[in-house]
Amino acid sequence: MNISEQEFRFMTESITADLIQMLMDKKHYTLPKAIEAVYNSNIYRALLRPTSLLYTQSSGYVYHYLSQELMEQNR
């Protein structure tokens, strides 16, 4: 997929905002806790790598993997 840096940034920022909102809605995280959880996750680091192609997936798809990661951290 051939996209510009600006398009990539927009797509990753949109998914990131959705992930934060989903954590607040579904897991009842506070805004600061949701932001911290997303930005400190391996999923977020993967999202920022264009070669992962996560930016081409839906926010729900990425959230599924973020949720799994967070559950494993809390074990």
N, CA and C atoms as an extended XYZ file, in Angstrom:
225
Properties=species:S:1:pos:R:3:atomname:S:1:resname:S:1:resid:I:1 pbc="F F F"
N         0.858       -1.171        0.000 N   MET     1
C         0.000        0.000        0.000 CA  MET     1
C         0.904        1.234        0.000 C   MET     1
N         0.625        2.139       -0.873 N   ASN     2
C         1.457        3.326       -1.029 CA  ASN     2
C         0.682        4.549       -0.549 C   ASN     2
N         0.991        5.019        0.662 N   ILE     3
C         0.310        6.192        1.207 CA  ILE     3
C         1.347        7.206        1.657 C   ILE     3
N         0.928        8.426        1.774 N   SER     4
C         1.841        9.482        2.207 CA  SER     4
C         2.032        9.417        3.724 C   SER     4
N         3.061       10.085        4.194 N   GLU     5
C         3.319       10.171        5.636 CA  GLU     5
C         2.133       10.823        6.344 C   GLU     5
N         1.554       11.827        5.724 N   GLN     6
C         0.408       12.519        6.314 CA  GLN     6
C        -0.793       11.578        6.434 C   GLN     6
N        -1.042       10.773        5.423 N   GLU     7
C        -2.150        9.815        5.473 CA  GLU     7
C        -1.904        8.758        6.555 C   GLU     7
N        -0.659        8.273        6.637 N   PHE     8
C        -0.308        7.280        7.652 CA  PHE     8
C        -0.517        7.853        9.049 C   PHE     8
N        -0.056        9.066        9.265 N   ARG     9
C        -0.211        9.729       10.563 CA  ARG     9
C        -1.691        9.896       10.919 C   ARG     9
N        -2.490       10.307        9.937 N   PHE    10
C        -3.922       10.481       10.169 CA  PHE    10
C        -4.569        9.153       10.563 C   PHE    10
N        -4.245        8.095        9.844 N   MET    11
C        -4.849        6.785       10.111 CA  MET    11
C        -4.446        6.262       11.495 C   MET    11
N        -3.179        6.396       11.852 N   THR    12
C        -2.739        5.901       13.160 CA  THR    12
C        -3.317        6.748       14.291 C   THR    12
N        -3.403        8.050       14.093 N   GLU    13
C        -3.992        8.916       15.125 CA  GLU    13
C        -5.487        8.633       15.302 C   GLU    13
N        -6.178        8.346       14.211 N   SER    14
C        -7.607        8.024       14.294 CA  SER    14
C        -7.829        6.728       15.063 C   SER    14
N        -7.036        5.710       14.756 N   ILE    15
C        -7.170        4.438       15.461 CA  ILE    15
C        -6.814        4.613       16.930 C   ILE    15
N        -5.768        5.378       17.206 N   THR    16
C        -5.355        5.620       18.592 CA  THR    16
C        -6.480        6.284       19.382 C   THR    16
N        -7.097        7.297       18.809 N   ALA    17
C        -8.210        7.979       19.484 CA  ALA    17
C        -9.366        7.006       19.722 C   ALA    17
N        -9.646        6.157       18.738 N   ASP    18
C       -10.712        5.163       18.897 CA  ASP    18
C       -10.385        4.174       20.014 C   ASP    18
N        -9.128        3.728       20.083 N   LEU    19
C        -8.726        2.775       21.118 CA  LEU    19
C        -8.912        3.368       22.511 C   LEU    19
N        -8.519        4.622       22.665 N   ILE    20
C        -8.680        5.301       23.958 CA  ILE    20
C       -10.159        5.375       24.323 C   ILE    20
N       -10.990        5.758       23.364 N   GLN    21
C       -12.429        5.857       23.619 CA  GLN    21
C       -13.026        4.492       23.949 C   GLN    21
N       -12.596        3.456       23.246 N   MET    22
C       -13.112        2.109       23.498 CA  MET    22
C       -12.742        1.633       24.901 C   MET    22
N       -11.530        1.918       25.346 N   LEU    23
C       -11.137        1.540       26.704 CA  LEU    23
C       -12.011        2.250       27.732 C   LEU    23
N       -12.325        3.498       27.479 N   MET    24
C       -13.169        4.247       28.409 CA  MET    24
C       -14.599        3.703       28.387 C   MET    24
N       -15.108        3.378       27.208 N   ASP    25
C       -16.489        2.904       27.083 CA  ASP    25
C       -16.670        1.462       27.555 C   ASP    25
N       -15.761        0.596       27.151 N   LYS    26
C       -15.939       -0.832       27.410 CA  LYS    26
C       -15.317       -1.306       28.709 C   LYS    26
N       -14.202       -0.689       29.100 N   LYS    27
C       -13.494       -1.134       30.310 CA  LYS    27
C       -13.609       -0.110       31.438 C   LYS    27
N       -14.286        0.989       31.167 N   HIS    28
C       -14.507        2.048       32.157 CA  HIS    28
C       -13.202        2.652       32.688 C   HIS    28
N       -12.211        2.736       31.793 N   TYR    29
C       -10.963        3.404       32.146 CA  TYR    29
C       -11.213        4.903       32.215 C   TYR    29
N       -10.468        5.586       33.066 N   THR    30
C       -10.472        7.049       33.027 CA  THR    30
C        -9.668        7.477       31.803 C   THR    30
N        -9.829        8.714       31.397 N   LEU    31
C        -9.076        9.199       30.235 CA  LEU    31
C        -7.573        9.048       30.438 C   LEU    31
N        -7.006        9.510       31.565 N   PRO    32
C        -5.550        9.352       31.737 CA  PRO    32
C        -5.105        7.883       31.720 C   PRO    32
N        -5.893        7.004       32.340 N   LYS    33
C        -5.535        5.583       32.372 CA  LYS    33
C        -5.608        4.978       30.966 C   LYS    33
N        -6.608        5.359       30.190 N   ALA    34
C        -6.752        4.853       28.823 CA  ALA    34
C        -5.599        5.320       27.946 C   ALA    34
N        -5.244        6.582       28.069 N   ILE    35
C        -4.120        7.120       27.289 CA  ILE    35
C        -2.842        6.374       27.639 C   ILE    35
N        -2.590        6.212       28.925 N   GLU    36
C        -1.387        5.507       29.376 CA  GLU    36
C        -1.367        4.066       28.863 C   GLU    36
N        -2.499        3.391       28.959 N   ALA    37
C        -2.575        2.000       28.522 CA  ALA    37
C        -2.268        1.869       27.029 C   ALA    37
N        -2.833        2.746       26.226 N   VAL    38
C        -2.609        2.668       24.781 CA  VAL    38
C        -1.159        3.000       24.444 C   VAL    38
N        -0.669        4.132       24.914 N   TYR    39
C         0.668        4.575       24.533 CA  TYR    39
C         1.784        3.688       25.078 C   TYR    39
N         1.524        2.923       26.116 N   ASN    40
C         2.543        2.026       26.665 CA  ASN    40
C         2.412        0.592       26.159 C   ASN    40
N         1.516        0.350       25.229 N   SER    41
C         1.271       -1.015       24.764 CA  SER    41
C         2.160       -1.400       23.581 C   SER    41
N         2.358       -2.707       23.463 N   ASN    42
C         3.074       -3.247       22.304 CA  ASN    42
C         2.254       -3.057       21.034 C   ASN    42
N         0.941       -3.113       21.169 N   ILE    43
C         0.062       -2.926       20.009 CA  ILE    43
C         0.252       -1.522       19.428 C   ILE    43
N         0.362       -0.519       20.293 N   TYR    44
C         0.580        0.849       19.806 CA  TYR    44
C         1.918        0.942       19.070 C   TYR    44
N         2.952        0.332       19.633 N   ARG    45
C         4.261        0.356       18.961 CA  ARG    45
C         4.175       -0.315       17.592 C   ARG    45
N         3.409       -1.404       17.518 N   ALA    46
C         3.227       -2.071       16.224 CA  ALA    46
C         2.431       -1.193       15.259 C   ALA    46
N         1.427       -0.506       15.773 N   LEU    47
C         0.620        0.390       14.941 CA  LEU    47
C         1.489        1.463       14.287 C   LEU    47
N         2.507        1.915       14.981 N   LEU    48
C         3.379        2.972       14.456 CA  LEU    48
C         4.384        2.466       13.422 C   LEU    48
N         4.483        1.154       13.272 N   ARG    49
C         5.371        0.577       12.247 CA  ARG    49
C         4.549        0.343       10.984 C   ARG    49
N         4.837        1.090        9.927 N   PRO    50
C         4.052        0.918        8.691 CA  PRO    50
C         4.058       -0.520        8.169 C   PRO    50
N         5.148       -1.238        8.385 N   THR    51
C         5.242       -2.606        7.871 CA  THR    51
C         4.283       -3.570        8.570 C   THR    51
N         3.770       -3.204        9.741 N   SER    52
C         2.823       -4.071       10.448 CA  SER    52
C         1.462       -4.084        9.756 C   SER    52
N         1.176       -3.047        9.002 N   LEU    53
C        -0.100       -2.855        8.305 CA  LEU    53
C        -1.296       -2.765        9.241 C   LEU    53
N        -1.071       -2.586       10.546 N   LEU    54
C        -2.186       -2.432       11.480 CA  LEU    54
C        -3.017       -1.193       11.157 C   LEU    54
N        -2.386       -0.183       10.602 N   TYR    55
C        -3.109        1.045       10.266 CA  TYR    55
C        -4.174        0.809        9.206 C   TYR    55
N        -4.111       -0.325        8.517 N   THR    56
C        -5.110       -0.631        7.486 CA  THR    56
C        -6.298       -1.397        8.056 C   THR    56
N        -6.217       -1.777        9.329 N   GLN    57
C        -7.274       -2.556        9.966 CA  GLN    57
C        -8.275       -1.636       10.668 C   GLN    57
N        -9.394       -2.201       11.011 N   SER    58
C       -10.404       -1.417       11.721 CA  SER    58
C        -9.957       -1.199       13.164 C   SER    58
N       -10.494       -0.170       13.784 N   SER    59
C       -10.197        0.103       15.189 CA  SER    59
C       -10.629       -1.063       16.065 C   SER    59
N       -11.747       -1.689       15.734 N   GLY    60
C       -12.233       -2.835       16.496 CA  GLY    60
C       -11.266       -4.004       16.451 C   GLY    60
N       -10.673       -4.229       15.303 N   TYR    61
C        -9.686       -5.306       15.134 CA  TYR    61
C        -8.473       -5.039       16.018 C   TYR    61
N        -7.953       -3.833       15.961 N   VAL    62
C        -6.777       -3.472       16.757 CA  VAL    62
C        -7.131       -3.512       18.243 C   VAL    62
N        -8.339       -3.070       18.597 N   TYR    63
C        -8.780       -3.088       19.994 CA  TYR    63
C        -8.792       -4.508       20.550 C   TYR    63
N        -9.208       -5.460       19.756 N   HIS    64
C        -9.227       -6.857       20.188 CA  HIS    64
C        -7.841       -7.274       20.693 C   HIS    64
N        -6.809       -6.954       19.938 N   TYR    65
C        -5.452       -7.333       20.327 CA  TYR    65
C        -4.943       -6.498       21.504 C   TYR    65
N        -5.321       -5.236       21.555 N   LEU    66
C        -4.958       -4.405       22.702 CA  LEU    66
C        -5.603       -4.961       23.966 C   LEU    66
N        -6.858       -5.315       23.893 N   SER    67
C        -7.579       -5.860       25.038 CA  SER    67
C        -6.919       -7.148       25.537 C   SER    67
N        -6.526       -8.009       24.613 N   GLN    68
C        -5.832       -9.244       24.989 CA  GLN    68
C        -4.515       -8.935       25.695 C   GLN    68
N        -3.774       -7.981       25.148 N   GLU    69
C        -2.497       -7.595       25.756 CA  GLU    69
C        -2.698       -7.076       27.177 C   GLU    69
N        -3.697       -6.240       27.361 N   LEU    70
C        -3.954       -5.675       28.686 CA  LEU    70
C        -4.403       -6.742       29.676 C   LEU    70
N        -5.194       -7.707       29.219 N   MET    71
C        -5.622       -8.805       30.097 CA  MET    71
C        -4.418       -9.634       30.555 C   MET    71
N        -3.494       -9.884       29.642 N   GLU    72
C        -2.303      -10.663       29.990 CA  GLU    72
C        -1.413       -9.902       30.969 C   GLU    72
N        -1.354       -8.587       30.846 N   GLN    73
C        -0.556       -7.778       31.766 CA  GLN    73
C        -1.136       -7.819       33.174 C   GLN    73
N        -2.447       -7.954       33.275 N   ASN    74
C        -3.120       -7.912       34.580 CA  ASN    74
C        -3.188       -9.274       35.261 C   ASN    74
N        -2.623      -10.271       34.669 N   ARG    75
C        -2.630      -11.613       35.285 CA  ARG    75
C        -1.617      -11.691       36.399 C   ARG    75
